[in-house]
Structures are given as structure tokens and as C-alpha cells.
Tab-separated table of C-alpha atoms in Angstrom:
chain	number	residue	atom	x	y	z
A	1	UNK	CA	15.784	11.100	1.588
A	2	UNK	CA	15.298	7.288	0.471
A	3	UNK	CA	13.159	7.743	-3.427
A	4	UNK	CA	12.073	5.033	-5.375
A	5	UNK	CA	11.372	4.600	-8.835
A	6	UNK	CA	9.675	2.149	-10.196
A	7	UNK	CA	10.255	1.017	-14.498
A	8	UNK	CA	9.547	-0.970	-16.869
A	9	UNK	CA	7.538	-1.833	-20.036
A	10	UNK	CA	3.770	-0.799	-20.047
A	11	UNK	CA	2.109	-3.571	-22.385
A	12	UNK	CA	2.820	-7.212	-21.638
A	13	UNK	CA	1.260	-10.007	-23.744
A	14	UNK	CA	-1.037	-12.419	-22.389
A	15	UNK	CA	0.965	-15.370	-21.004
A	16	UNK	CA	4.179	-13.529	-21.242
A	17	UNK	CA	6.171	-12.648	-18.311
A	18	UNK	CA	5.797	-9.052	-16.763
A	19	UNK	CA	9.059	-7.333	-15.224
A	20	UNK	CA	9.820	-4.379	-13.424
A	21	UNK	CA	12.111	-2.710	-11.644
A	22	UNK	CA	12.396	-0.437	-8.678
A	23	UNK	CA	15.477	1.727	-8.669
A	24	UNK	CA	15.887	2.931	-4.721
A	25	UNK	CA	17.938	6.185	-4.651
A	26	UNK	CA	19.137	8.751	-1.222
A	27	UNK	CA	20.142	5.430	1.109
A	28	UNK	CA	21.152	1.583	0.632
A	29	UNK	CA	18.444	-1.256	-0.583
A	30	UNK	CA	19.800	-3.318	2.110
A	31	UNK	CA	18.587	-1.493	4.643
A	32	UNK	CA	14.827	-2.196	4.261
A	33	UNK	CA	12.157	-4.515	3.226
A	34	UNK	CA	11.115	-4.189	-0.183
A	35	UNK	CA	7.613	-4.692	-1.273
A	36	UNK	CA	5.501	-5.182	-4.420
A	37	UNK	CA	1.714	-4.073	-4.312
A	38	UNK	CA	-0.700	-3.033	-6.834
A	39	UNK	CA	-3.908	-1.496	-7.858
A	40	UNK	CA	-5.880	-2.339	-10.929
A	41	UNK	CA	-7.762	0.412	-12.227
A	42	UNK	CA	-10.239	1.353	-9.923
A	43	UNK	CA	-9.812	-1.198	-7.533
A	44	UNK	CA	-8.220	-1.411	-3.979
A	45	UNK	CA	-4.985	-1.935	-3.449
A	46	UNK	CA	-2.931	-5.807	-3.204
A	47	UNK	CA	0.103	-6.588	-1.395
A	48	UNK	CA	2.285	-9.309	-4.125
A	49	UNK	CA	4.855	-10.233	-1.649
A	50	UNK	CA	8.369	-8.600	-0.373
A	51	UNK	CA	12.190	-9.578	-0.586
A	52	UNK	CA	13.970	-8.441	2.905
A	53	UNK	CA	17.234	-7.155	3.606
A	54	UNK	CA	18.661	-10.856	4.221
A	55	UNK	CA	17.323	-11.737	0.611
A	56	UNK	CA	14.143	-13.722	2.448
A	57	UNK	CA	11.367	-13.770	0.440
A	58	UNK	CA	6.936	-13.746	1.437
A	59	UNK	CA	4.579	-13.735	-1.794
A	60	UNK	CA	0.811	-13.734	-1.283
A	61	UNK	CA	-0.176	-17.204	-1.417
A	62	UNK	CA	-2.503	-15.704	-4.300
A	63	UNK	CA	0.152	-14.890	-6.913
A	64	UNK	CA	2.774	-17.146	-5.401
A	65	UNK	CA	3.148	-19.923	-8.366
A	66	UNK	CA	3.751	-16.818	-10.438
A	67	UNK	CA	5.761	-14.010	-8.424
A	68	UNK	CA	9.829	-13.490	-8.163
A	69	UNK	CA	10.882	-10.735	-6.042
A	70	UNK	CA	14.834	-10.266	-6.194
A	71	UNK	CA	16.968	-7.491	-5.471
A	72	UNK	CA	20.702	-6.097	-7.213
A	73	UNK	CA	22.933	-4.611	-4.705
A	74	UNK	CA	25.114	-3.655	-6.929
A	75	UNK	CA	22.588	-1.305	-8.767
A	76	UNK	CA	20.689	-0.598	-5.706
A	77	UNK	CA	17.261	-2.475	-7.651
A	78	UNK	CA	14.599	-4.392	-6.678
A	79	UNK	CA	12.686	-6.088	-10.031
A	80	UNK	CA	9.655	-7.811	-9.746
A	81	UNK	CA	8.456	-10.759	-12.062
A	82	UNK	CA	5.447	-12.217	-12.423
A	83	UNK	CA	4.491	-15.105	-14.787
A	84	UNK	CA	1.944	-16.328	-16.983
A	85	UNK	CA	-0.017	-12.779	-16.964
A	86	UNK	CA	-3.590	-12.369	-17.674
A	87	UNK	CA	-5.857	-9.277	-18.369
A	88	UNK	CA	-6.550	-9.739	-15.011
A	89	UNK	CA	-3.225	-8.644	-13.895
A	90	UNK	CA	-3.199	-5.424	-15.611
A	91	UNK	CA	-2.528	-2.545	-12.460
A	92	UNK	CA	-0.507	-0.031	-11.659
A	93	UNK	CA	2.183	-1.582	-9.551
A	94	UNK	CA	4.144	0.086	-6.814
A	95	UNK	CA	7.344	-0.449	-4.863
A	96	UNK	CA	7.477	0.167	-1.341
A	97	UNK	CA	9.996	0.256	1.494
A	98	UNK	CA	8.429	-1.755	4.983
A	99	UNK	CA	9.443	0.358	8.202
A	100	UNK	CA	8.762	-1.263	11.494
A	101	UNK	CA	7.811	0.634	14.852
A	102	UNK	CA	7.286	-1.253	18.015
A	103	UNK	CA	6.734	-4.358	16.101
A	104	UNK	CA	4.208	-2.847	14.004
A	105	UNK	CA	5.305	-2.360	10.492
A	106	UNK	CA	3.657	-0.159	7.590
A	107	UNK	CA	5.009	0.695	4.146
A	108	UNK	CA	6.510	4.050	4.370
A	109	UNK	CA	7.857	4.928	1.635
A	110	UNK	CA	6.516	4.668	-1.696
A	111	UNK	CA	7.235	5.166	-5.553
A	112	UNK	CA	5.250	6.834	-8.057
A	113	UNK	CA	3.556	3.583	-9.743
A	114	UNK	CA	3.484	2.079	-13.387
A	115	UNK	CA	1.147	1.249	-15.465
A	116	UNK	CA	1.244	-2.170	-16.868
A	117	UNK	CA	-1.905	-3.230	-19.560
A	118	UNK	CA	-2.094	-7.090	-20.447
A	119	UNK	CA	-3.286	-6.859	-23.698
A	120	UNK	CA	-2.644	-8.259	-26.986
B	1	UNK	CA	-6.274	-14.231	5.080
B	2	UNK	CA	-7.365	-11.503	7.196
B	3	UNK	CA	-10.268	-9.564	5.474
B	4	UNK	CA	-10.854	-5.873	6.160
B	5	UNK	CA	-13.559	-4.012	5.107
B	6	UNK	CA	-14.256	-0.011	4.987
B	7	UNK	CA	-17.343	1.589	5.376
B	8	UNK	CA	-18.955	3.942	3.839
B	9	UNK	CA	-17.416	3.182	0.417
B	10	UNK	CA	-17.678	7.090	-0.270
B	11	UNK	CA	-18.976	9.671	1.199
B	12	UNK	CA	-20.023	13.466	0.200
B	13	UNK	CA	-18.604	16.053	2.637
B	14	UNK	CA	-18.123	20.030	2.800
B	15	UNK	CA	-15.241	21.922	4.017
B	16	UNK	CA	-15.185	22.154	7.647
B	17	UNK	CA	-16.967	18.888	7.763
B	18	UNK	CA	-16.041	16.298	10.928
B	19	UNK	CA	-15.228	12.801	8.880
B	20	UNK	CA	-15.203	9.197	10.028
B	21	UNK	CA	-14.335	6.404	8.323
B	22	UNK	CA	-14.752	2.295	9.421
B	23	UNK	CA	-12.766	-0.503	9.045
B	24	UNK	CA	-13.318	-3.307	10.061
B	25	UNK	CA	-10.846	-7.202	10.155
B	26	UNK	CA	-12.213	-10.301	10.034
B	27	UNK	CA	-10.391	-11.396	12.844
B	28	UNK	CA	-8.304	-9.283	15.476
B	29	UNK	CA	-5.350	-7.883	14.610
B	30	UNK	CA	-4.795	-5.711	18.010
B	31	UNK	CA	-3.367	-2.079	16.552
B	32	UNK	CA	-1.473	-3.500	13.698
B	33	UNK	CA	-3.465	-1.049	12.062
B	34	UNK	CA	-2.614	1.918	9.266
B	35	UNK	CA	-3.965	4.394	7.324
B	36	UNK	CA	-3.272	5.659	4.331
B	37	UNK	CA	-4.625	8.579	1.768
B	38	UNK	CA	-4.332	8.631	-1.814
B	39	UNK	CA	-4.937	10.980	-4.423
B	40	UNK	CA	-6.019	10.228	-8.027
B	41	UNK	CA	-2.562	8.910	-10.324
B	42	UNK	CA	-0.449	9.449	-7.295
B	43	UNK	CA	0.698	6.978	-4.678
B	44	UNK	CA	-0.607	5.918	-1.226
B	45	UNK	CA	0.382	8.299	0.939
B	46	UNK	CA	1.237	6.677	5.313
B	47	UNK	CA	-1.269	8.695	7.634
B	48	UNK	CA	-1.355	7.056	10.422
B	49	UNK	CA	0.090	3.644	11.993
B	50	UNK	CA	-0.155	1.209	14.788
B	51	UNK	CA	-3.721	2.498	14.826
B	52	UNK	CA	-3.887	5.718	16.404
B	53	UNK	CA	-0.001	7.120	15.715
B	54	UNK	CA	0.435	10.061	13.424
B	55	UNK	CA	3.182	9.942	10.743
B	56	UNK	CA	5.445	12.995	10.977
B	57	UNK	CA	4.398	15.432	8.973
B	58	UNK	CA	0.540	14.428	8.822
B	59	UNK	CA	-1.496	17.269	10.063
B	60	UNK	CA	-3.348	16.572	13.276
B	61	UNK	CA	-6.740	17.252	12.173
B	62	UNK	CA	-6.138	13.262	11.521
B	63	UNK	CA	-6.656	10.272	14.095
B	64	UNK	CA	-7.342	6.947	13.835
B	65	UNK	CA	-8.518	4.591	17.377
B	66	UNK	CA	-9.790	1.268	17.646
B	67	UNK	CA	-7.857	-2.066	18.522
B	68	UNK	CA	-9.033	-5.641	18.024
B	69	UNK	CA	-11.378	-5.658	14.812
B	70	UNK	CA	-12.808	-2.089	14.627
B	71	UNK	CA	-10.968	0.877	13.709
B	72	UNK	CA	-11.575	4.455	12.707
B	73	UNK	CA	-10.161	7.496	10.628
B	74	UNK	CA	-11.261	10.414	11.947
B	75	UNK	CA	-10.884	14.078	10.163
B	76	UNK	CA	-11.750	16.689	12.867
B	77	UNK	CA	-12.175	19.365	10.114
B	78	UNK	CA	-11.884	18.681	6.520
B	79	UNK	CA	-9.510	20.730	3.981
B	80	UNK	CA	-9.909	21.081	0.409
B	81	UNK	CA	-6.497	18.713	0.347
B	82	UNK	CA	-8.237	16.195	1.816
B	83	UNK	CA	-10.419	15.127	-1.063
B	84	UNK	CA	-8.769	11.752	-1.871
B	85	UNK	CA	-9.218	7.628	-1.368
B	86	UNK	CA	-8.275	6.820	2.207
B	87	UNK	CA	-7.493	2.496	2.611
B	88	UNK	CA	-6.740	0.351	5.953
B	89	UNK	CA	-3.770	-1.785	5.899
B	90	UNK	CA	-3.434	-4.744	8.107
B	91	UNK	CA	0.110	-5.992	9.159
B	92	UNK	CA	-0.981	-8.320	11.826
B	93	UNK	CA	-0.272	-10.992	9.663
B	94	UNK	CA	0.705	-12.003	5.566
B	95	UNK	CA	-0.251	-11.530	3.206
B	96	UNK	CA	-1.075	-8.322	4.198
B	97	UNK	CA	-4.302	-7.104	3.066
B	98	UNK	CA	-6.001	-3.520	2.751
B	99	UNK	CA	-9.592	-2.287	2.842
B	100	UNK	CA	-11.026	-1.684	-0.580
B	101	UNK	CA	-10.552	2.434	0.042
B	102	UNK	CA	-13.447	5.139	1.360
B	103	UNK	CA	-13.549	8.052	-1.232
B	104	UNK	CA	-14.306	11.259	0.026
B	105	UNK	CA	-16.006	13.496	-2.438
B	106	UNK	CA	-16.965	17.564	-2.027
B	107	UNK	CA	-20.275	17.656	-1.041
């Protein structure tokens, strides 16, 4: 049973650079897509972009300029980075595993969440 | 990008209740089409996808129809469980986008 996990530091600095890290436990992080989405508080939910299991990357065109999706094979890990962060970027941000049926694909799995605040 | 909006943003219903939630793209997306619920300070949660399938495990008091631009969630009879935030997801095309959620509230 695939679990991930995501991690990382919960208060970021305006302008700084937010990272985090989704540790992917019970099967092999090459066997999926790996997505980034959030939520700010309150809000609906926003797909930041996914790295798939050939290393190919697709950001939103929103939060492209800002938004590095990689992944560690040798620690099973997917981290996230986005630059340049604003108050406006404070969410809860998820990892999530893309499966594919007939061509149409949904994010199946999903980790708990973290809480990142942009705030001096 | 490919808009998609929910309707009603929240609605008040009592157990038992027969509940059906909108959503609606800004362009067609044929069934690439999901559903999901969440509860509050825990993750999305797949019900449904490719429009009208049923994740295992779902119970099957959900459905979801519609192709093209319109779609609906349907709960045939609602369960204290399902008190939550359900959002569309469209994967026609990227960046994926979701519907800004449908809370359903005890009436």
C-alpha cells in the first residue's frame, strides 16, 4: 500500500525559497507521476505541476517562473521548490501520485498535507 | 485554462437526504471528469473518475454522469460521513484545474 508523506518547514520568509519533500513509502517513486497541489486556507484546491516517472516535468503556467519539481530515487523523494514566495502562497500543500485509466487520469493517492505560512 | 465551476457553493441537507451537486467546464472536456470528497484538515479523498466510475471502495450511494461541459455528483441517500467539501477535477487538459468545492452542511 503506496503512502506518502509530505515534510518540511512550516514558516518561510517572504521572498525566500519554500521546500518540501514528499517521502513515498509501500512501492517505488518510479512507478508513478508525482504531483504538487495546494489549498490555501479556505480556498479550493491548485494543481503546481508534476515530475513523471521519466523525470519529465509540467508546472502550471501560473507558478512556472517559480516551481522545481524533482525527484531522489535513491531516497524514494519527491521535493518541491518554489521561489520568491509571497503571503499569497501560504497553503497547505499536498503530494499526490497520478493513476491513469483508459486514458483518463486522476490523482489517487494522496498525503496528509503541510502547512506552510509566508510570514515574517 | 479550462475553468470549472460548482454549484451550489454549499448546501444544508438532513440524513437520508438525495444530494446533487454541478459542475460545470468552460469548455468540453468529454468524461475526463473526477470527484473528490474532503473532510476538514484531512486530504482529498478520489470518489469517482472518468465521470461516472466509482473508486473501489467508495460506497455506491455515490454517482457522478454528465460528459462534455456538465457534470453531476449525486448522493442517493446521505450518511452522517458524508458531511465534507466535495471538488471537480478536470484532466482533459494542463494545468489541471478543480472546481472551487460544494460544502455540504447538516441541515
Amino acid at each position: 500500500q503506496v503512502q506518502l508523506q509530505e515534510s518540511g518547514p512550516g514558516l518561510v520568509k517572504p521572498s525566500e525559497t519554500l521546500s518540501l519533500i514528499c517521502t513515498v513509502s509501500g512501492g517505488s517513486i518510479s512507478s508513478y507521476y508525482w504531483n504538487w497541489i495546494r489549498q490555501p486556507p479556505g480556498k479550493g484546491l491548485e494543481w503546481i505541476g508534476y515530475i513523471s516517472n521519466s523525470g519529465s516535468t509540467n508546472y502550471n503556467p501560473s507558478l512556472k517562473s517559480r516551481v522545481t519539481i524533482s525527484v531522489d530515487t535513491s531516497k524514494n523523494q519527491c521535493s518541491l521548490k518554489l521561489s520568491s514566495v509571497t503571503a499569497a502562497d501560504t497553503a497547505v500543500f499536498y503530494c499526490a501520485s497520478r493513476y491513469c485509466t483508459n486514458g483518463v487520469c486522476y490523482f489517487n493517492k494522496w498525503g496528509q498535507g503541510t502547512l506552510v505560512t509566508v510570514s515574517s | 485554462d479550462i475553468q470549472m465551476t460548482q454549484s451550489p457553493s454549499s448546501l444544508s441537507a438532513s440524513v437520508g437526504d438525495r444530494v446533487t451537486i454541478t459542475c460545470r467546464a468552460s469548455q468540453s472536456i468529454s468524461s475526463y471528469l473526477n470527484w473528490y470528497q474532503q473532510k476538514p484538515g484531512k486530504a482529498p479523498k478520489l470518489l469517482i473518475y472518468a465521470a461516472s466510475s466509482l473508486q473501489s471502495g467508495v460506497p455506491s450511494r455515490f454517482s457522478g454522469s454528465g460528459s462534455g461541459t456538465d457534470f453531476t455528483l449525486t448522493i442517493s441517500s446521505l450518511q452522517p460521513e458524508d458531511f465534507a467539501t466535495y471538488s471537480c477535477h478536470q484532466s482533459y487538459s494542463t494545468p489541471w484545474t478543480f472546481g472551487q468545492g460544494t460544502k455540504v452542511e447538516i441541515k
